[in-house]
CSV table of C-alpha atoms in Angstrom, one decimal:
chain,number,residue,atom,x,y,z
A,128,MET,CA,-0.3,-36.4,-52.4
A,129,THR,CA,1.8,-33.5,-51.4
A,130,ASP,CA,2.9,-32.9,-47.8
A,131,GLU,CA,1.3,-29.8,-46.3
A,132,PRO,CA,3.5,-27.6,-44.0
A,133,GLU,CA,2.9,-28.1,-40.4
A,134,SER,CA,0.7,-25.4,-39.0
A,135,ALA,CA,2.0,-23.0,-36.4
A,136,PRO,CA,0.6,-23.3,-32.9
A,137,ASN,CA,-2.6,-21.3,-32.5
A,138,PRO,CA,-2.0,-18.4,-30.1
A,139,GLY,CA,-4.3,-17.8,-27.2
A,140,PRO,CA,-6.7,-14.9,-26.9
A,141,LEU,CA,-4.3,-13.0,-24.7
A,142,ASP,CA,-1.5,-13.4,-27.3
A,143,ARG,CA,-3.8,-12.4,-30.1
A,144,PHE,CA,-5.2,-9.3,-28.4
A,145,PHE,CA,-1.9,-7.8,-27.4
A,146,GLY,CA,0.2,-9.3,-30.2
A,147,LEU,CA,2.7,-10.9,-27.8
A,148,SER,CA,4.2,-13.4,-30.3
A,149,GLU,CA,4.5,-10.6,-33.0
A,150,ALA,CA,6.3,-8.4,-30.5
A,151,ASN,CA,8.5,-11.4,-29.5
A,152,THR,CA,7.6,-11.2,-25.8
A,153,SER,CA,5.7,-13.2,-23.2
A,154,PRO,CA,3.2,-12.6,-20.4
A,155,GLY,CA,6.0,-13.1,-17.8
A,156,ALA,CA,8.3,-10.5,-19.5
A,157,GLU,CA,5.4,-8.1,-19.7
A,158,MET,CA,4.5,-8.5,-16.1
A,159,ARG,CA,8.1,-8.0,-15.0
A,160,ALA,CA,8.3,-4.9,-17.1
A,161,GLY,CA,5.1,-3.6,-15.6
A,162,LEU,CA,6.4,-4.1,-12.1
A,163,THR,CA,9.6,-2.3,-13.0
A,164,THR,CA,7.6,0.7,-14.4
A,165,PHE,CA,5.4,0.8,-11.4
A,166,LEU,CA,8.3,0.8,-9.0
A,167,THR,CA,10.1,3.6,-10.8
A,168,MET,CA,7.0,5.8,-10.7
A,169,ALA,CA,5.3,4.7,-7.4
A,170,TYR,CA,6.7,7.9,-5.8
A,171,ILE,CA,3.9,9.8,-7.5
A,172,LEU,CA,1.5,8.2,-4.9
A,173,PHE,CA,3.2,10.2,-2.2
A,174,VAL,CA,4.6,13.2,-4.1
A,175,ASN,CA,1.4,14.3,-5.9
A,176,PRO,CA,-0.7,14.3,-2.7
A,177,SER,CA,2.0,16.3,-0.9
A,178,ILE,CA,1.9,19.0,-3.6
A,179,LEU,CA,-1.8,19.2,-4.2
A,180,ALA,CA,-2.7,19.1,-0.5
A,181,GLN,CA,-1.0,22.5,-0.1
A,182,ALA,CA,-3.7,24.0,-2.3
A,183,ILE,CA,-6.6,21.7,-1.7
A,184,GLN,CA,-7.6,22.2,1.9
A,185,ILE,CA,-10.9,20.9,3.3
A,186,GLU,CA,-11.9,21.2,7.0
A,187,ASP,CA,-12.2,18.0,9.0
A,188,ALA,CA,-10.9,15.9,6.1
A,189,ASN,CA,-7.7,13.9,5.5
A,190,VAL,CA,-7.1,15.5,2.1
A,191,THR,CA,-3.6,13.9,1.7
A,192,ALA,CA,-5.0,10.4,2.1
A,193,GLN,CA,-7.9,11.1,-0.3
A,194,LEU,CA,-5.5,12.6,-2.8
A,195,LEU,CA,-3.4,9.4,-2.6
A,196,THR,CA,-6.4,7.3,-3.6
A,197,ALA,CA,-7.4,9.8,-6.3
A,198,THR,CA,-3.8,9.7,-7.7
A,199,ALA,CA,-3.8,5.9,-7.7
A,200,LEU,CA,-7.2,5.6,-9.3
A,201,ALA,CA,-6.3,8.2,-12.0
A,202,ALA,CA,-3.1,6.3,-12.8
A,203,CYS,CA,-4.9,3.0,-12.8
A,204,PHE,CA,-7.6,4.2,-15.2
A,205,GLY,CA,-5.4,6.1,-17.6
A,206,THR,CA,-2.8,3.3,-17.8
A,207,LEU,CA,-5.5,0.7,-18.3
A,208,VAL,CA,-7.0,2.7,-21.2
A,209,MET,CA,-3.5,3.0,-22.7
A,210,GLY,CA,-2.9,-0.7,-22.4
A,211,LEU,CA,-6.3,-1.9,-23.7
A,212,VAL,CA,-7.0,0.9,-26.3
A,213,ALA,CA,-3.6,2.0,-27.6
A,214,ARG,CA,-1.9,-1.2,-26.5
A,215,PHE,CA,1.4,0.5,-25.7
A,216,PRO,CA,3.5,-0.3,-22.7
A,217,PHE,CA,3.3,3.2,-21.4
A,218,ALA,CA,2.0,4.2,-18.0
A,219,LEU,CA,0.1,7.4,-17.0
A,220,ALA,CA,-0.3,9.3,-13.8
A,221,PRO,CA,-0.8,12.9,-12.6
A,222,GLY,CA,2.1,14.8,-14.1
A,223,MET,CA,4.9,16.4,-12.2
A,224,GLY,CA,5.2,20.1,-13.1
A,225,LEU,CA,1.6,20.4,-14.0
A,226,ASN,CA,0.6,19.5,-10.4
A,227,ALA,CA,3.0,22.2,-9.1
A,228,TYR,CA,1.5,24.7,-11.6
A,229,PHE,CA,-2.0,23.7,-10.4
A,230,ALA,CA,-1.1,24.2,-6.7
A,231,PHE,CA,1.4,27.0,-6.5
A,232,THR,CA,0.5,29.2,-9.5
A,233,VAL,CA,-3.2,28.8,-10.2
A,234,VAL,CA,-4.6,28.1,-6.7
A,235,LEU,CA,-2.1,29.7,-4.3
A,236,GLY,CA,-0.6,32.3,-6.6
A,237,MET,CA,-3.7,33.5,-8.6
A,238,GLY,CA,-6.2,32.8,-5.8
A,239,ILE,CA,-8.4,30.7,-8.0
A,240,PRO,CA,-10.5,28.1,-6.1
A,241,TRP,CA,-9.2,24.6,-6.4
A,242,GLN,CA,-12.6,23.5,-7.7
A,243,THR,CA,-12.3,25.9,-10.6
A,244,ALA,CA,-8.8,24.8,-11.3
A,245,LEU,CA,-10.0,21.2,-11.6
A,246,GLY,CA,-12.6,22.5,-14.0
A,247,ALA,CA,-9.9,24.0,-16.1
A,248,VAL,CA,-8.0,20.7,-16.1
A,249,PHE,CA,-11.2,18.8,-17.2
A,250,ILE,CA,-11.8,21.3,-20.1
A,251,SER,CA,-8.2,21.0,-21.3
A,252,GLY,CA,-8.6,17.2,-21.3
A,253,LEU,CA,-11.9,17.4,-23.2
A,254,VAL,CA,-10.3,19.6,-25.9
A,255,PHE,CA,-7.6,16.9,-26.1
A,256,VAL,CA,-10.2,14.2,-26.7
A,257,LEU,CA,-11.8,16.2,-29.5
A,258,LEU,CA,-8.4,16.8,-31.1
A,259,SER,CA,-7.4,13.1,-30.7
A,260,PHE,CA,-10.5,12.0,-32.7
A,261,GLY,CA,-9.6,14.6,-35.4
A,262,GLY,CA,-6.1,13.3,-35.7
A,263,VAL,CA,-4.6,16.8,-35.0
A,264,ARG,CA,-2.3,15.6,-32.2
A,265,GLN,CA,-1.0,12.8,-34.3
A,266,ALA,CA,-0.5,15.2,-37.3
A,267,ILE,CA,1.6,17.4,-35.0
A,268,VAL,CA,3.8,14.5,-33.9
A,269,ASN,CA,4.2,13.3,-37.5
A,270,ALA,CA,5.3,16.8,-38.5
A,271,ILE,CA,8.3,16.8,-36.1
A,272,PRO,CA,11.5,16.0,-38.1
A,273,GLY,CA,13.2,12.7,-37.4
A,274,ASP,CA,16.3,14.5,-36.0
A,275,LEU,CA,14.2,16.3,-33.5
A,276,GLN,CA,12.5,13.1,-32.6
A,277,ILE,CA,15.8,11.5,-31.9
A,278,ALA,CA,16.9,14.6,-29.9
A,279,THR,CA,13.7,14.4,-27.9
A,280,SER,CA,14.5,10.8,-26.9
A,281,ALA,CA,18.0,11.8,-25.9
A,282,GLY,CA,16.7,14.9,-24.0
A,283,ILE,CA,14.3,12.7,-22.1
A,284,GLY,CA,17.2,10.5,-21.2
A,285,LEU,CA,19.1,13.4,-19.7
A,286,PHE,CA,15.9,14.5,-18.0
A,287,LEU,CA,15.5,11.0,-16.4
A,288,ALA,CA,19.1,11.0,-15.4
A,289,ILE,CA,18.9,14.4,-13.6
A,290,ILE,CA,15.6,13.3,-11.9
A,291,GLY,CA,17.3,10.1,-10.7
A,292,ALA,CA,20.5,12.0,-9.6
A,293,SER,CA,18.4,14.5,-7.7
A,294,ASN,CA,16.3,11.9,-6.0
A,295,ALA,CA,19.4,10.1,-4.8
A,296,GLY,CA,21.1,13.3,-3.6
A,297,ILE,CA,24.0,12.9,-6.1
A,298,VAL,CA,23.3,16.4,-7.3
A,299,ALA,CA,22.0,19.2,-5.2
A,300,ASP,CA,20.9,22.8,-5.7
A,301,HIS,CA,23.4,25.7,-5.1
A,302,PRO,CA,22.7,29.4,-4.7
A,303,VAL,CA,25.6,30.4,-6.9
A,304,THR,CA,26.2,27.6,-9.4
A,305,LEU,CA,22.5,26.4,-9.4
A,306,VAL,CA,23.6,22.7,-9.1
A,307,THR,CA,26.5,21.1,-7.4
A,308,LEU,CA,27.7,17.7,-6.2
A,309,GLY,CA,25.7,16.3,-3.3
A,310,ASP,CA,27.0,14.8,-0.1
A,311,VAL,CA,28.7,11.7,-1.5
A,312,ALA,CA,29.3,10.4,2.0
A,313,SER,CA,25.6,10.3,2.9
A,314,PRO,CA,23.9,6.9,3.2
A,315,GLY,CA,21.4,7.8,0.4
A,316,VAL,CA,24.1,8.6,-2.1
A,317,ALA,CA,26.1,5.5,-1.2
A,318,LEU,CA,23.1,3.3,-1.6
A,319,ALA,CA,22.2,4.9,-4.9
A,320,LEU,CA,25.7,4.6,-6.3
A,321,GLY,CA,25.9,1.0,-5.1
A,322,GLY,CA,22.5,0.2,-6.8
A,323,PHE,CA,23.7,2.0,-9.9
A,324,LEU,CA,26.8,-0.1,-10.2
A,325,ILE,CA,25.0,-3.4,-9.4
A,326,THR,CA,22.3,-2.7,-11.9
A,327,ALA,CA,24.9,-1.8,-14.6
A,328,VAL,CA,26.9,-4.9,-14.0
A,329,LEU,CA,23.8,-7.1,-14.1
A,330,MET,CA,22.8,-5.5,-17.4
A,331,ALA,CA,26.4,-5.9,-18.8
A,332,LEU,CA,26.1,-9.6,-17.9
A,333,ARG,CA,22.7,-9.7,-19.7
A,334,VAL,CA,20.8,-10.8,-16.6
A,335,ARG,CA,17.1,-10.7,-17.2
A,336,GLY,CA,15.3,-8.4,-14.8
A,337,ALA,CA,18.5,-6.5,-14.1
A,338,ILE,CA,16.7,-3.1,-13.5
A,339,LEU,CA,14.0,-4.7,-11.2
A,340,ALA,CA,16.7,-6.6,-9.3
A,341,GLY,CA,18.6,-3.4,-8.8
A,342,ILE,CA,15.6,-1.7,-7.3
A,343,VAL,CA,14.8,-4.6,-5.0
A,344,LEU,CA,18.3,-5.1,-3.8
A,345,THR,CA,18.8,-1.4,-3.1
A,346,SER,CA,15.5,-1.3,-1.2
A,347,VAL,CA,16.4,-4.4,0.9
A,348,ALA,CA,19.8,-2.9,1.7
A,349,ALA,CA,18.1,0.4,2.8
A,350,VAL,CA,15.7,-1.4,5.1
A,351,VAL,CA,18.3,-3.9,6.6
A,352,LEU,CA,21.0,-1.2,7.2
A,353,GLY,CA,18.5,1.2,8.7
A,354,ALA,CA,19.6,3.9,6.3
A,355,PRO,CA,17.8,7.3,6.9
A,356,VAL,CA,16.5,7.5,3.3
A,357,PHE,CA,12.8,7.2,4.0
A,358,ASP,CA,12.0,11.0,4.2
A,359,GLY,CA,15.1,11.4,6.3
A,360,GLU,CA,14.5,8.5,8.6
A,361,ALA,CA,15.1,4.8,8.8
A,362,PHE,CA,12.3,2.5,7.6
A,363,GLY,CA,9.7,2.4,10.3
A,364,GLY,CA,8.3,-1.0,9.3
A,365,LEU,CA,4.7,-1.9,8.5
A,366,SER,CA,3.4,-1.6,12.1
A,367,GLU,CA,-0.2,-1.2,10.9
A,368,GLY,CA,0.0,-4.1,8.5
A,369,VAL,CA,0.4,-4.5,4.8
A,370,ILE,CA,-3.3,-4.0,3.9
A,371,ARG,CA,-4.9,-0.7,4.7
A,372,ALA,CA,-8.4,0.5,3.8
A,373,PRO,CA,-8.3,3.2,1.2
A,374,ALA,CA,-9.4,6.7,2.0
A,375,TRP,CA,-12.0,7.3,-0.8
A,376,PRO,CA,-11.9,10.9,-2.2
A,377,VAL,CA,-15.4,11.7,-1.1
A,378,ASP,CA,-14.5,15.4,-0.6
A,379,LEU,CA,-12.9,15.7,-4.0
A,380,PHE,CA,-15.0,13.6,-6.3
A,381,ALA,CA,-17.0,15.6,-8.9
A,382,LYS,CA,-16.2,18.9,-7.1
A,383,LEU,CA,-14.9,20.6,-10.3
A,384,ASP,CA,-16.5,23.9,-11.2
A,385,LEU,CA,-16.9,24.0,-15.0
A,386,THR,CA,-18.9,27.2,-15.2
A,387,ALA,CA,-16.2,29.2,-13.5
A,388,ALA,CA,-13.5,27.6,-15.5
A,389,LEU,CA,-15.1,28.7,-18.7
A,390,SER,CA,-15.0,32.3,-17.8
A,391,LEU,CA,-12.8,34.6,-19.9
A,392,GLY,CA,-10.3,35.2,-17.2
A,393,LEU,CA,-9.6,31.5,-16.9
A,394,LEU,CA,-9.0,30.7,-20.5
A,395,ASP,CA,-5.3,31.3,-20.2
A,396,VAL,CA,-5.1,28.7,-17.4
A,397,VAL,CA,-7.0,26.2,-19.6
A,398,PHE,CA,-4.6,27.1,-22.4
A,399,ILE,CA,-1.5,26.4,-20.3
A,400,PHE,CA,-2.8,23.0,-19.1
A,401,PHE,CA,-3.7,22.2,-22.8
A,402,PHE,CA,-0.4,23.4,-24.3
A,403,VAL,CA,2.0,22.0,-21.8
A,404,ASP,CA,0.3,18.6,-21.7
A,405,LEU,CA,0.3,18.5,-25.5
A,406,PHE,CA,4.0,18.9,-25.9
A,407,ASP,CA,4.8,16.9,-22.7
A,408,THR,CA,2.8,14.0,-24.0
A,409,ALA,CA,4.0,14.3,-27.6
A,410,GLY,CA,7.7,14.5,-26.5
A,411,THR,CA,7.2,11.5,-24.1
A,412,LEU,CA,5.5,9.3,-26.7
A,413,VAL,CA,8.1,10.1,-29.4
A,414,GLY,CA,10.9,9.3,-27.0
A,415,LEU,CA,9.4,6.1,-25.7
A,416,GLY,CA,8.3,5.1,-29.2
A,417,HIS,CA,11.9,5.4,-30.4
A,418,LYS,CA,13.1,3.4,-27.4
A,419,ALA,CA,10.6,0.6,-27.9
A,420,GLY,CA,11.2,0.5,-31.7
A,421,TYR,CA,7.7,1.5,-32.6
A,422,MET,CA,8.5,4.3,-35.1
A,423,ASP,CA,8.0,3.5,-38.8
A,424,GLU,CA,10.4,4.2,-41.6
A,425,GLU,CA,9.0,7.8,-41.9
A,426,GLY,CA,9.6,8.4,-38.2
A,427,ARG,CA,5.9,8.2,-37.3
A,428,LEU,CA,4.3,6.4,-34.3
A,429,PRO,CA,1.6,4.1,-35.6
A,430,GLY,CA,-1.5,4.3,-33.4
A,431,ALA,CA,-0.5,7.6,-31.9
A,432,SER,CA,-4.1,8.8,-32.0
A,433,ARG,CA,-5.2,6.0,-29.7
A,434,ALA,CA,-2.3,6.9,-27.3
A,435,PHE,CA,-3.3,10.6,-27.3
A,436,PHE,CA,-6.9,9.7,-26.7
A,437,SER,CA,-5.9,7.5,-23.7
A,438,ASP,CA,-3.9,10.4,-22.3
A,439,ALA,CA,-6.8,12.9,-22.9
A,440,ILE,CA,-9.6,10.8,-21.4
A,441,ALA,CA,-7.3,10.0,-18.4
A,442,THR,CA,-7.0,13.8,-17.7
A,443,CYS,CA,-10.8,14.2,-17.7
A,444,PHE,CA,-11.2,11.2,-15.4
A,445,GLY,CA,-8.5,12.4,-13.0
A,446,ALA,CA,-10.1,15.9,-12.8
A,447,ILE,CA,-13.4,14.3,-11.8
A,448,LEU,CA,-11.5,12.3,-9.1
A,449,GLY,CA,-9.9,15.5,-7.8
A,450,THR,CA,-6.3,15.5,-9.2
A,451,SER,CA,-4.4,17.6,-11.7
A,452,THR,CA,-3.5,16.7,-15.3
A,453,THR,CA,-2.8,13.0,-15.9
A,454,THR,CA,-0.2,12.4,-18.6
A,455,SER,CA,2.2,9.8,-20.0
A,456,TYR,CA,5.2,9.1,-17.8
A,457,VAL,CA,8.8,9.0,-19.0
A,458,GLU,CA,9.5,6.4,-16.3
A,459,SER,CA,7.8,3.9,-18.7
A,460,ALA,CA,11.2,3.7,-20.3
A,461,ALA,CA,12.4,1.6,-17.4
A,462,GLY,CA,9.7,-1.0,-18.2
A,463,VAL,CA,10.5,-0.8,-22.0
A,464,GLU,CA,14.1,-1.5,-21.2
A,465,GLU,CA,13.1,-4.4,-19.1
A,466,GLY,CA,11.4,-5.9,-22.1
A,467,GLY,CA,7.8,-4.5,-22.1
A,468,ARG,CA,6.6,-4.3,-25.7
A,469,THR,CA,2.8,-4.4,-25.6
A,470,GLY,CA,-0.2,-3.1,-23.8
A,471,LEU,CA,-0.1,-6.0,-21.3
A,472,THR,CA,2.8,-4.2,-19.6
A,473,ALA,CA,0.5,-1.2,-19.1
A,474,VAL,CA,-2.3,-3.4,-17.8
A,475,ALA,CA,0.1,-4.8,-15.2
A,476,VAL,CA,1.0,-1.3,-14.1
A,477,ALA,CA,-2.6,-0.4,-13.9
A,478,LEU,CA,-3.4,-3.3,-11.7
A,479,LEU,CA,-0.6,-2.5,-9.4
A,480,PHE,CA,-1.8,1.1,-9.1
A,481,GLY,CA,-5.3,-0.3,-8.4
A,482,LEU,CA,-3.9,-2.6,-5.7
A,483,SER,CA,-1.9,0.2,-4.2
A,484,ILE,CA,-5.0,1.8,-2.7
A,485,PHE,CA,-5.1,-1.2,-0.4
A,486,LEU,CA,-1.4,-2.2,-0.4
A,487,TRP,CA,0.1,1.2,-0.5
A,488,PRO,CA,2.2,0.6,2.7
A,489,LEU,CA,4.4,-1.7,0.6
A,490,ALA,CA,5.3,1.2,-1.7
A,491,SER,CA,6.7,3.0,1.3
A,492,ALA,CA,9.4,0.3,1.5
A,493,VAL,CA,10.9,1.5,-1.8
A,494,PRO,CA,12.8,4.7,-1.3
A,495,LEU,CA,13.7,7.2,-4.0
A,496,VAL,CA,17.4,6.2,-3.8
A,497,ALA,CA,16.3,2.7,-4.9
A,498,THR,CA,14.6,3.8,-8.1
A,499,ALA,CA,17.2,6.5,-8.9
A,500,PRO,CA,19.8,4.1,-10.4
A,501,ALA,CA,17.1,2.8,-12.8
A,502,LEU,CA,16.3,6.3,-14.0
A,503,ILE,CA,19.9,7.1,-14.5
A,504,ILE,CA,20.7,3.9,-16.4
A,505,VAL,CA,17.6,4.2,-18.6
A,506,GLY,CA,18.6,7.8,-19.3
A,507,ALA,CA,21.9,6.5,-20.6
A,508,LEU,CA,20.3,3.9,-22.8
A,509,MET,CA,17.9,6.5,-24.3
A,510,MET,CA,21.0,8.3,-25.7
A,511,SER,CA,21.7,5.3,-28.0
A,512,HIS,CA,20.4,6.9,-31.2
A,513,ILE,CA,22.0,10.3,-30.7
A,514,GLY,CA,24.7,9.5,-33.4
A,515,GLU,CA,22.0,9.4,-36.0
A,516,VAL,CA,21.5,13.1,-35.8
A,517,ASP,CA,23.2,15.0,-38.6
A,518,TRP,CA,25.6,17.0,-36.5
A,519,SER,CA,27.4,18.4,-39.5
A,520,ASP,CA,24.4,20.5,-40.5
A,521,VAL,CA,23.9,23.5,-38.3
A,522,ARG,CA,20.2,23.7,-39.3
A,523,VAL,CA,19.8,20.3,-37.7
A,524,SER,CA,22.4,20.2,-35.0
A,525,VAL,CA,21.5,23.4,-33.2
A,526,PRO,CA,17.8,22.7,-32.8
A,527,ALA,CA,18.6,19.1,-31.8
A,528,PHE,CA,21.1,20.4,-29.2
A,529,VAL,CA,18.7,23.0,-27.6
A,530,THR,CA,16.0,20.3,-27.6
A,531,ILE,CA,18.3,17.9,-25.6
A,532,ILE,CA,19.6,20.4,-23.1
A,533,GLY,CA,16.3,22.3,-22.8
A,534,MET,CA,14.6,19.4,-21.0
A,535,PRO,CA,17.0,18.9,-18.1
A,536,LEU,CA,17.9,22.6,-17.7
A,537,THR,CA,14.3,23.7,-17.5
A,538,TYR,CA,13.0,20.5,-15.9
A,539,SER,CA,10.4,20.2,-18.7
A,540,ILE,CA,10.0,18.0,-21.7
A,541,ALA,CA,7.6,20.5,-23.1
A,542,ASN,CA,10.1,23.4,-23.0
A,543,GLY,CA,12.8,21.2,-24.7
A,544,ILE,CA,10.7,20.3,-27.6
A,545,SER,CA,9.3,23.8,-27.9
A,546,PHE,CA,12.8,25.3,-28.1
A,547,GLY,CA,13.7,22.7,-30.7
A,548,ILE,CA,10.7,23.5,-32.9
A,549,ILE,CA,11.1,27.3,-32.7
A,550,SER,CA,14.9,27.2,-33.5
A,551,TRP,CA,14.3,24.6,-36.3
A,552,VAL,CA,11.8,26.9,-38.1
A,553,VAL,CA,13.7,30.2,-37.6
A,554,ILE,CA,17.1,28.8,-38.7
A,555,HIS,CA,15.7,27.0,-41.7
A,556,LEU,CA,13.6,30.1,-42.8
A,557,LEU,CA,16.4,32.6,-42.4
A,558,SER,CA,19.0,30.4,-44.1
A,559,GLY,CA,16.9,29.9,-47.2
A,560,LYS,CA,15.5,26.5,-46.5
A,561,GLY,CA,12.0,27.5,-45.4
A,562,ARG,CA,10.4,25.2,-48.0
A,563,ASP,CA,11.8,22.2,-46.3
A,564,VAL,CA,9.8,22.9,-43.1
A,565,HIS,CA,6.5,21.2,-42.7
A,566,PRO,CA,3.6,23.8,-42.6
A,567,ILE,CA,2.4,22.5,-39.3
A,568,LEU,CA,5.8,23.4,-37.7
A,569,TYR,CA,5.3,27.1,-38.8
A,570,VAL,CA,1.9,27.1,-37.0
A,571,LEU,CA,3.4,25.5,-33.9
A,572,ALA,CA,6.4,27.8,-33.9
A,573,VAL,CA,4.1,30.9,-34.0
A,574,LEU,CA,1.9,29.5,-31.2
A,575,LEU,CA,4.9,28.7,-29.1
A,576,VAL,CA,6.4,32.2,-29.5
A,577,VAL,CA,3.0,33.7,-28.6
A,578,ARG,CA,2.7,31.4,-25.6
A,579,TYR,CA,6.1,32.4,-24.2
A,580,ALA,CA,5.5,36.1,-24.9
A,581,TRP,CA,2.0,36.3,-23.7
A,582,LEU,CA,2.1,33.9,-20.7
A,583,GLY,CA,5.8,34.6,-19.8
A,584,GLY,CA,6.6,30.9,-20.1
A,585,ALA,CA,4.2,30.0,-17.2
């Protein structure tokens, strides 16, 4: 009688569904990563309403409070779909940049009613859903060369770093030089630099939860020291308690005007929402996919169609709630670096966004200067694969370079990857290597050139 090998422990349903053992992670690590991601992007709960409220004005209604609830619910829904359907540790929320375009260009600049603008957002999301089922979006991502994918990850790293440095006041705008060194003697910069060094040291010592610890310690220091880093003031406390009743978006829910959005004059607005979100999401997923180690040997992201579907359906849901385009967030890199590897991380983020409609006063205790160090450090870590780009070949190095610098210099992931694709195609074609370019890239390059020429880079 031969001895049979001892059978491995039978994983539980949570492990089997999310593949925790296969990803070499645990529920505790996923929860910690989810909390880290949430803290790095909790600012959207306040920033998005402050932007959209300038365009969405309703008499006798607290629009800002309603927009905060809509923002939280859109982020909760989208991230939950990403975690349960795509099973990636990526979080979603109304996107920065697209919310500004919605408010300042479409509504305030073009004079289009906010209800119509919401209809345009919904239609762009619906087109995304259809393309996700057809695999078009995944085919686009798969057509992007590996060197450009690495450059995209590095560019996102620089983009995160400049966001963090700006949030902390380390860099500031300047009328002549565009950017300059901020007030290094200010309390905010001092706290951010201190948090940056503490987090870096903890990571160097391989302390688990180093990024989260850095955020918490910096927040505690800001509160205890009474630093004026909470919208220019010291922390005012939680005088009205930790739990507050949410302001339901009753004046925003289902107010979108689809008929007006389908008019010929609004097709360019729909196109911009569609196009920018396409490249913003594609660039973010590629960068995060590289960071999390998801890319296969051919540089493809397995399950990308499910991720794109999650992003698309979240945009439709958010438009119904009354907020601008919902998209994948580069801040998810903080949770990935913290150890998040499966959809359970996204589920944790979703639950925290759901709770935030009741516990949102707690988020006010985490200033931007506390999350800024995490963004800067994660940005540095996302540069780790940059040496794999073939810098000796101009056909590769120049497109990679413009991809990297295009993101922080234009404050847009979409612009960076667009510049990279256009330059890749043109340089290869004119240097006699046109056959090495994927046919999809030719189509994308033409569409991108038309987009910049026709819409003026809007």
